[in-house]
Short mmCIF file of C-alpha atoms in Angstrom, two decimals:
data_model
loop_
_atom_site.label_atom_id
_atom_site.label_comp_id
_atom_site.label_asym_id
_atom_site.label_seq_id
_atom_site.Cartn_x
_atom_site.Cartn_y
_atom_site.Cartn_z
CA ARG A 11 110.49 69.38 150.47
CA TRP A 12 113.53 69.03 148.31
CA LEU A 13 111.44 67.07 145.78
CA ALA A 14 108.89 69.90 145.76
CA GLY A 15 111.70 72.40 145.24
CA ILE A 16 113.08 70.44 142.29
CA PHE A 17 109.58 70.24 140.83
CA GLN A 18 109.04 73.99 141.19
CA TYR A 19 112.44 74.74 139.67
CA THR A 20 111.77 72.39 136.74
CA LYS A 21 108.35 73.95 136.21
CA LYS A 22 109.79 77.48 136.19
CA LEU A 23 112.57 76.42 133.80
CA PHE A 24 110.05 74.81 131.44
CA LEU A 25 107.77 77.85 131.52
CA SER A 26 110.68 80.23 130.95
CA LYS A 27 111.74 78.18 127.93
CA GLN A 28 108.18 78.35 126.58
CA VAL A 29 108.08 82.11 127.09
CA GLY A 30 111.47 82.50 125.47
CA ARG A 31 110.39 80.41 122.50
CA ALA A 32 107.18 82.40 122.13
CA GLN A 33 109.13 85.67 122.25
CA ALA A 34 111.57 84.36 119.65
CA LEU A 35 108.71 83.34 117.32
CA GLU A 36 107.06 86.73 117.79
CA SER A 37 110.34 88.46 116.96
CA VAL A 38 110.67 86.36 113.80
CA ARG A 39 107.08 87.20 112.83
CA LYS A 40 107.61 90.93 113.29
CA ASN A 41 110.96 91.06 111.49
CA ALA A 42 110.53 88.57 108.64
CA ALA A 43 109.50 91.25 106.14
CA ASN A 44 112.21 93.60 107.43
CA ALA A 45 114.77 90.87 106.81
CA LEU A 46 113.60 90.60 103.18
CA SER A 47 113.84 94.39 102.81
CA MET A 48 117.35 94.29 104.27
CA ALA A 49 118.29 91.54 101.82
CA ASN A 50 116.94 93.71 98.99
CA LEU A 51 119.04 96.62 100.29
CA ILE A 52 122.15 94.43 100.37
CA MET A 53 121.39 93.30 96.80
CA GLY A 54 121.16 96.93 95.74
CA LEU A 55 124.40 97.95 97.44
CA SER A 56 126.19 94.95 95.97
CA SER A 57 124.82 95.83 92.54
CA ILE A 58 126.17 99.38 92.90
CA LEU A 59 129.63 98.02 93.75
CA CYS A 60 129.51 95.67 90.76
CA SER A 61 128.55 98.50 88.40
CA LEU A 62 131.27 100.78 89.75
CA ASN A 63 133.74 97.99 88.96
CA ARG A 64 132.22 97.48 85.48
CA HIS A 65 130.75 94.07 86.32
CA TYR A 66 127.37 94.95 84.85
CA GLN A 67 126.25 91.36 84.29
CA HIS A 68 126.61 90.59 87.99
CA SER A 69 124.81 93.83 88.78
CA CYS A 70 121.86 92.77 86.62
CA TRP A 71 121.47 89.41 88.34
CA LEU A 72 121.53 91.09 91.74
CA LEU A 73 118.79 93.49 90.64
CA LEU A 74 116.61 90.60 89.46
CA GLY A 75 117.09 89.04 92.90
CA GLY A 76 116.06 92.34 94.47
CA PHE A 77 112.97 92.42 92.25
CA LEU A 78 111.87 89.03 93.59
CA LEU A 79 112.60 90.04 97.18
CA ASP A 80 110.61 93.24 96.80
CA LEU A 81 107.54 91.34 95.61
CA ALA A 82 107.86 89.00 98.58
CA ASP A 83 108.44 91.38 101.49
CA GLY A 84 105.08 93.17 101.29
CA ALA A 85 103.23 89.87 101.02
CA VAL A 86 105.07 88.48 104.04
CA ALA A 87 104.36 91.60 106.10
CA ARG A 88 100.64 91.47 105.31
CA GLN A 89 100.28 87.74 105.81
CA LEU A 90 102.05 87.87 109.19
CA ASN A 91 100.27 91.10 110.16
CA ALA A 92 103.65 92.70 110.75
CA CYS A 93 103.33 95.97 108.82
CA SER A 94 105.00 98.90 110.55
CA ALA A 95 106.19 102.44 109.82
CA LEU A 96 109.80 101.31 110.25
CA GLY A 97 109.27 98.42 107.84
CA ALA A 98 107.72 100.73 105.24
CA LYS A 99 110.65 103.16 105.49
CA MET A 100 113.16 100.34 105.22
CA ASP A 101 111.36 98.95 102.19
CA ASP A 102 111.31 102.36 100.48
CA PHE A 103 115.02 102.88 101.19
CA ALA A 104 115.84 99.44 99.81
CA ASP A 105 113.75 100.15 96.69
CA PHE A 106 115.46 103.52 96.20
CA THR A 107 118.88 101.89 96.49
CA SER A 108 118.17 98.91 94.22
CA PHE A 109 115.70 100.28 91.69
CA GLY A 110 116.92 103.87 91.73
CA LEU A 111 120.66 104.22 92.27
CA ALA A 112 121.77 100.73 91.23
CA THR A 113 119.54 100.64 88.15
CA ALA A 114 120.63 104.12 87.02
CA LEU A 115 124.25 102.96 87.01
CA LEU A 116 123.39 100.47 84.24
CA LEU A 117 123.10 103.49 81.91
CA GLN A 118 126.92 103.71 81.96
CA THR A 119 127.17 107.49 82.08
CA GLN A 120 130.06 108.93 80.07
CA GLY A 121 129.18 112.60 79.74
CA VAL A 122 127.05 115.44 81.03
CA LEU A 123 123.86 114.43 79.19
CA ASP A 124 124.25 110.82 80.30
CA GLY A 125 124.73 111.99 83.86
CA LEU A 126 121.62 114.17 83.70
CA LEU A 127 119.61 111.20 82.45
CA ALA A 128 120.85 109.05 85.34
CA ILE A 129 119.99 111.83 87.81
CA ALA A 130 116.53 112.20 86.24
CA TYR A 131 115.97 108.47 86.59
CA VAL A 132 116.95 108.47 90.26
CA LEU A 133 114.74 111.51 90.93
CA ALA A 134 111.80 109.81 89.18
CA VAL A 135 112.18 106.82 91.50
CA PHE A 136 112.48 109.17 94.48
CA ALA A 137 109.31 111.02 93.47
CA ARG A 138 107.47 107.76 92.85
CA LEU A 139 108.34 106.43 96.30
CA CYS A 140 107.90 109.59 98.34
CA PHE A 141 105.22 111.73 96.75
CA PHE A 142 102.93 109.57 94.63
CA SER A 143 100.27 108.02 96.84
CA SER A 144 96.81 106.78 95.99
CA GLU A 145 93.64 106.88 98.05
CA ILE A 146 92.23 103.97 96.07
CA PRO A 147 92.95 100.56 97.66
CA PHE A 148 95.35 98.28 95.83
CA THR A 149 96.49 100.88 93.29
CA TYR A 150 99.60 102.95 92.67
CA ARG A 151 100.02 106.34 91.04
CA GLY A 152 102.67 105.93 88.38
CA LEU A 153 104.62 102.83 87.48
CA PRO A 154 106.15 100.96 90.47
CA CYS A 155 109.91 101.34 90.09
CA PRO A 156 110.80 97.60 90.48
CA TYR A 157 109.10 96.87 87.14
CA ALA A 158 110.97 99.71 85.41
CA SER A 159 114.21 98.27 86.79
CA SER A 160 113.32 94.74 85.66
CA LEU A 161 112.64 96.00 82.14
CA LEU A 162 115.97 97.84 81.94
CA VAL A 163 117.85 94.84 83.33
CA SER A 164 116.22 92.54 80.78
CA ILE A 165 117.12 94.86 77.91
CA PHE A 166 120.70 95.11 79.20
CA LEU A 167 121.10 91.33 79.33
CA LEU A 168 119.45 90.74 75.95
CA THR A 169 121.42 93.40 74.07
CA GLY A 170 124.73 93.02 75.85
CA GLY A 171 124.38 96.47 77.35
CA ASN A 172 123.40 98.46 74.26
CA VAL A 173 123.66 101.98 75.66
CA MET A 174 121.35 103.67 73.16
CA LEU A 175 118.49 101.23 73.73
CA LEU A 176 118.97 101.44 77.47
CA ARG A 177 118.77 105.22 77.48
CA VAL A 178 115.65 105.27 75.32
CA ALA A 179 114.04 102.70 77.60
CA ALA A 180 115.10 104.72 80.68
CA ILE A 181 113.43 107.86 79.29
CA VAL A 182 110.21 105.93 78.65
CA MET A 183 110.32 104.45 82.16
CA ILE A 184 110.83 107.91 83.68
CA LEU A 185 107.68 109.10 81.93
CA PHE A 186 105.73 106.10 83.21
CA MET A 187 106.97 106.55 86.78
CA VAL A 188 106.17 110.26 87.02
CA ASP A 189 102.79 109.86 85.33
CA ARG A 190 99.92 110.02 87.82
CA GLY A 191 97.86 107.40 86.06
CA PHE A 192 96.79 104.39 88.06
CA TYR A 193 98.50 101.01 88.24
CA PRO A 194 96.96 98.03 90.05
CA HIS A 195 98.66 96.45 93.03
CA ASP A 196 99.56 93.12 91.44
CA LYS A 197 99.90 91.27 94.79
CA VAL A 198 101.65 88.40 93.02
CA LEU A 199 101.94 86.12 96.06
CA GLU A 200 98.47 86.91 97.42
CA SER A 201 96.36 86.57 94.33
CA GLN A 202 95.48 84.06 91.64
CA LEU A 203 97.47 80.87 91.21
CA TRP A 204 98.83 81.87 87.81
CA LYS A 205 100.58 84.89 89.34
CA LYS A 206 102.26 82.66 91.90
CA VAL A 207 103.34 80.34 89.10
CA ILE A 208 104.89 83.30 87.27
CA TYR A 209 106.76 84.27 90.45
CA ALA A 210 108.00 80.70 90.93
CA GLY A 211 109.05 80.69 87.27
CA GLY A 212 111.03 83.86 87.91
CA ILE A 213 112.95 82.16 90.70
CA LEU A 214 113.68 79.10 88.55
CA ALA A 215 114.73 81.32 85.63
CA VAL A 216 117.31 83.15 87.75
CA LEU A 217 118.66 79.92 89.23
CA LEU A 218 118.56 77.50 86.30
CA LEU A 219 117.82 78.98 82.88
CA PRO A 220 120.26 80.54 80.38
CA THR A 221 120.69 84.30 80.40
CA THR A 222 118.76 84.85 77.16
CA VAL A 223 115.73 82.86 78.30
CA THR A 224 115.73 84.55 81.70
CA SER A 225 115.94 87.97 80.08
CA ILE A 226 113.01 87.25 77.77
CA TYR A 227 110.99 85.91 80.71
CA TYR A 228 111.50 89.03 82.82
CA LEU A 229 111.05 91.33 79.83
CA ALA A 230 107.66 89.76 79.07
CA TRP A 231 106.70 89.83 82.77
CA SER A 232 107.57 93.47 83.33
CA ALA A 233 106.32 94.69 79.93
CA SER A 234 102.94 93.01 80.44
CA TYR A 235 102.50 94.90 83.71
CA ILE A 236 103.84 98.21 82.38
CA PHE A 237 101.82 98.35 79.17
CA SER A 238 98.70 96.33 80.06
CA PRO A 239 98.34 96.71 83.82
CA PHE A 240 94.57 96.38 84.24
CA ALA A 241 93.92 94.05 81.33
CA ILE A 242 96.31 91.44 82.73
CA TRP A 243 97.39 92.25 86.26
CA SER A 244 94.36 93.85 87.91
CA CYS A 245 94.17 92.25 91.35
CA LYS A 246 90.99 90.35 92.25
CA ALA A 247 92.22 88.80 95.48
#
């Protein structure tokens, strides 16, 4: 009897461990994309703190990291079948923080007109995230704000923070974001191999390449999507 009891206890312990492991894996599956969104949010908040302390170079690198995370979190959610209303809200809030507030601070506002431009940029991102939806699969209305942010960051790094160029670029990006024209969902990590190679190159550029080369890389990447969205980036996955 005591042998049977030990056997039953061992069996229950083994099964409980299996159930616990399965629950842990399911929790990881459901929250993997949310973790990427949270990391993007942390990048954005850190970028804001850097800009407030005039460490704009650090702020730019954090925003490029957020750009890569933003491209990844949607792909992870879809691949793991873990899309949720909470995850979508978290992703939008992270995008607003990183590509709205944190990016607008790169404009280095010094007066009323500068402040109005920064406010207009933030409101354009807010409108793009909250009010511009498309009924056509795999398309956006208006320019996705991560690409606008990537373009501004690249210009900042290449020019050493030339305020005039940044403000002109910001005005152009505002017009692109509030325009209701269509942009394709690039689906970088779920599409053709060359898009995945570009994404991998973006990671290597941030980690290994000089600032100038990285800036040119991201400028070409974002500009190609902004100005030739369907000719180059139309998704055929």
